[in-house]
Coordinates of C-alpha atoms in Angstrom, one line a residue:
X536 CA 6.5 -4.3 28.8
X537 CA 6.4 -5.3 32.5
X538 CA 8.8 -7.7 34.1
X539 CA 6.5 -9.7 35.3
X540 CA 4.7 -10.1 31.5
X541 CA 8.4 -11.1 30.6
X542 CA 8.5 -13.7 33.0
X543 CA 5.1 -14.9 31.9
X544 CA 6.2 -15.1 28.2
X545 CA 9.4 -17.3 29.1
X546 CA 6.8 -19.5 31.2
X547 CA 4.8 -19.7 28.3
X548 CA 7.2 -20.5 25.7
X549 CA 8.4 -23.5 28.4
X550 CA 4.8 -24.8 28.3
X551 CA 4.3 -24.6 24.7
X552 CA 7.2 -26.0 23.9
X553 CA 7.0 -29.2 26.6
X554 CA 9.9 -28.3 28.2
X555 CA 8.7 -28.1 31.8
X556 CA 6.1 -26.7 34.1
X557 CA 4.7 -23.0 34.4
X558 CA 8.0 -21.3 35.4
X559 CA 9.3 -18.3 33.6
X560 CA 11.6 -15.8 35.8
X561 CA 13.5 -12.8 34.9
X562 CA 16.7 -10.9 36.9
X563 CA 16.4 -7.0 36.8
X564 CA 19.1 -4.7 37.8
X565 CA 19.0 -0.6 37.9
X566 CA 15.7 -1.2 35.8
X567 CA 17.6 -3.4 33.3
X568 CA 16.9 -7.5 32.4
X569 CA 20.0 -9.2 32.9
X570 CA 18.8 -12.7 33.0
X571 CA 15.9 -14.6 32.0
X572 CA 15.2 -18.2 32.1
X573 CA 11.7 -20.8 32.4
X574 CA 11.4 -24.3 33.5
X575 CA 13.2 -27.0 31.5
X576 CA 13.3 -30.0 33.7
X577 CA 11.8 -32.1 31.1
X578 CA 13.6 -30.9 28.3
X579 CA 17.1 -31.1 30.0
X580 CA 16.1 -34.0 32.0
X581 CA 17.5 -31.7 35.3
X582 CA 15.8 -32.0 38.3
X583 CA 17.1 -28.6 39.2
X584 CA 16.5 -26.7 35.9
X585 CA 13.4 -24.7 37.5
X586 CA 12.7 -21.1 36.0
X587 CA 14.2 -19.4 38.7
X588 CA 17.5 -21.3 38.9
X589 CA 17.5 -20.9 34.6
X590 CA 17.3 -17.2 35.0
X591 CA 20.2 -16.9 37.9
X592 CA 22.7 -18.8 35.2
X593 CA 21.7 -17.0 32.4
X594 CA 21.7 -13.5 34.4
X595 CA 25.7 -14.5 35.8
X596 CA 26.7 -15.7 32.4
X597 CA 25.7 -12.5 31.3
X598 CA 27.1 -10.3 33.9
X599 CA 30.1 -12.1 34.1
X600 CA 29.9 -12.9 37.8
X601 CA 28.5 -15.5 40.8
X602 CA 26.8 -12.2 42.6
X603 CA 23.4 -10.5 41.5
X604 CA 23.6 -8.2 44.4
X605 CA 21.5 -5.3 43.6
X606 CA 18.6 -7.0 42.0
X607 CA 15.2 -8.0 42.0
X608 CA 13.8 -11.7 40.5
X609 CA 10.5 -12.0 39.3
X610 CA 9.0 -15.0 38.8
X611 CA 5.3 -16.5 38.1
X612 CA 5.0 -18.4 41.4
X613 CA 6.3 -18.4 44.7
X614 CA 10.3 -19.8 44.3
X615 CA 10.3 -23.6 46.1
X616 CA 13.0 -23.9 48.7
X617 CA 15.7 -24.9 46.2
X618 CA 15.2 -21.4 44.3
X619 CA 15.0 -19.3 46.7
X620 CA 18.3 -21.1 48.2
X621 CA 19.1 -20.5 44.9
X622 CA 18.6 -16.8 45.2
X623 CA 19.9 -16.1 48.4
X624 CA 23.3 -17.6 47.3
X625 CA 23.0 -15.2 44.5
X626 CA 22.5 -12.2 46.3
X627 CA 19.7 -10.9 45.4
X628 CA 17.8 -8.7 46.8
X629 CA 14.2 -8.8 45.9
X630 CA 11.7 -11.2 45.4
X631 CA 8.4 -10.0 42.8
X632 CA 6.1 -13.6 42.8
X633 CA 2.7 -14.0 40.9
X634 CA 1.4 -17.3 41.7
X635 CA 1.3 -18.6 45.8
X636 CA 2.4 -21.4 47.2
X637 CA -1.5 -22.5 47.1
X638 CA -2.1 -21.6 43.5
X639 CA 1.1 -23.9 42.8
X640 CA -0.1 -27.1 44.7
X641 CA -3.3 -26.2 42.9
X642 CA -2.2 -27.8 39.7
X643 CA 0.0 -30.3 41.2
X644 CA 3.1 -28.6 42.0
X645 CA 3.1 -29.1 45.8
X646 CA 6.3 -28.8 47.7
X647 CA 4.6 -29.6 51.7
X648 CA 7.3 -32.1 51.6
X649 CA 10.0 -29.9 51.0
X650 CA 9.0 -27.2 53.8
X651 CA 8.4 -30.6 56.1
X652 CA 12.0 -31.5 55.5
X653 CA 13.0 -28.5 56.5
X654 CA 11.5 -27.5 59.3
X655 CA 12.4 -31.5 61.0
X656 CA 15.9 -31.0 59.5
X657 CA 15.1 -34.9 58.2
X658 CA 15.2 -34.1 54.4
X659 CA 17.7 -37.1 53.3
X660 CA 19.3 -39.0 55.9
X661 CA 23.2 -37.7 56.4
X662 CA 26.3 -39.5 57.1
X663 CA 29.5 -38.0 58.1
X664 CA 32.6 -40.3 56.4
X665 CA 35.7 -39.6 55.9
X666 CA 36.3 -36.4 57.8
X667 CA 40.0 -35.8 58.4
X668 CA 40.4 -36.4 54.2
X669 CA 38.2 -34.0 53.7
X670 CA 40.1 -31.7 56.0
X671 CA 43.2 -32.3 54.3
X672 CA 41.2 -30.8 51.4
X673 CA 40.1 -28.1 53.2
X674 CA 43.0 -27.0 54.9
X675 CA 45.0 -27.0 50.9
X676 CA 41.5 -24.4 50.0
X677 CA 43.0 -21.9 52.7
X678 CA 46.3 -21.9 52.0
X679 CA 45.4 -21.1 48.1
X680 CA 43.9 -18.0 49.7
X681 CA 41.2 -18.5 46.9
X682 CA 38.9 -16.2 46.2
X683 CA 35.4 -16.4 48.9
X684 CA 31.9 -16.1 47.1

């Protein structure tokens, strides 16, 4: 079975189930599935629980760590601008999409709004408060010599 049809079968059981749009994804590494995951932003009532992002959790819980270095995420549409954040923060290193960015606004699922955001650097209106605090709290991170992801 082909990645992508495993991606399509977790989108599928999303829809079917009315958990959340048509979003399956699925995390390959040295031709292995390590994670897979579909939308569930209805049924977990999380804004963020997108196909894409479900697969990256499920492939580090399985893995056992925050990097997915070394593989590829395929998904049924073109990853909005929170999964491919999403991605990059993982690691990984290849993208497989079916739908486009067209195809997704097609039924809905436009995200203009999002890339507009981004590009005028105006997506939510930011406030600096409380700097030195937060300093204080960064300054005690170093000195624990914590481990960098």
């Amino acid at each position: 079975m082909s990645y992508m049809k495993i991606a399509l079968n977790e989108a599928y059981e999303g829809i079917r189930n009315g958990e959340g749009g048509p979003f399956g994804a699925v995390i390959v590494k040295n031709g292995e599935v390590i994670g897979k995951g579909h939308n569930r932003v209805l049924a977990d009532h999380d804004p963020t629980m997108h196909g894409e992002v479900a697969a990256i959790r499920n492939a580090c819980r399985n893995i056992g760590s925050h990097s997915l270095k070394g593989c590829t995420l395929y998904t049924t549409a073109y990853p909005c601008p929170m999964c491919m954040s999403a991605a990059l923060w993982a690691g990984i290193d290849r993208i497989v999409y079916g739908c486009t960015v067209t195809d997704t606004a097609d039924i809905g699922f436009n995200d203009d709004n999002f890339y507009e955001a981004i590009k005028s650097g105006e997506a939510i209106p930011l406030e600096c408060e409380n700097r030195e605090s937060c300093l204080e709290l960064f300054k005690e991170y170093e000195s624990l010599r914590a481990q960098r992801y």
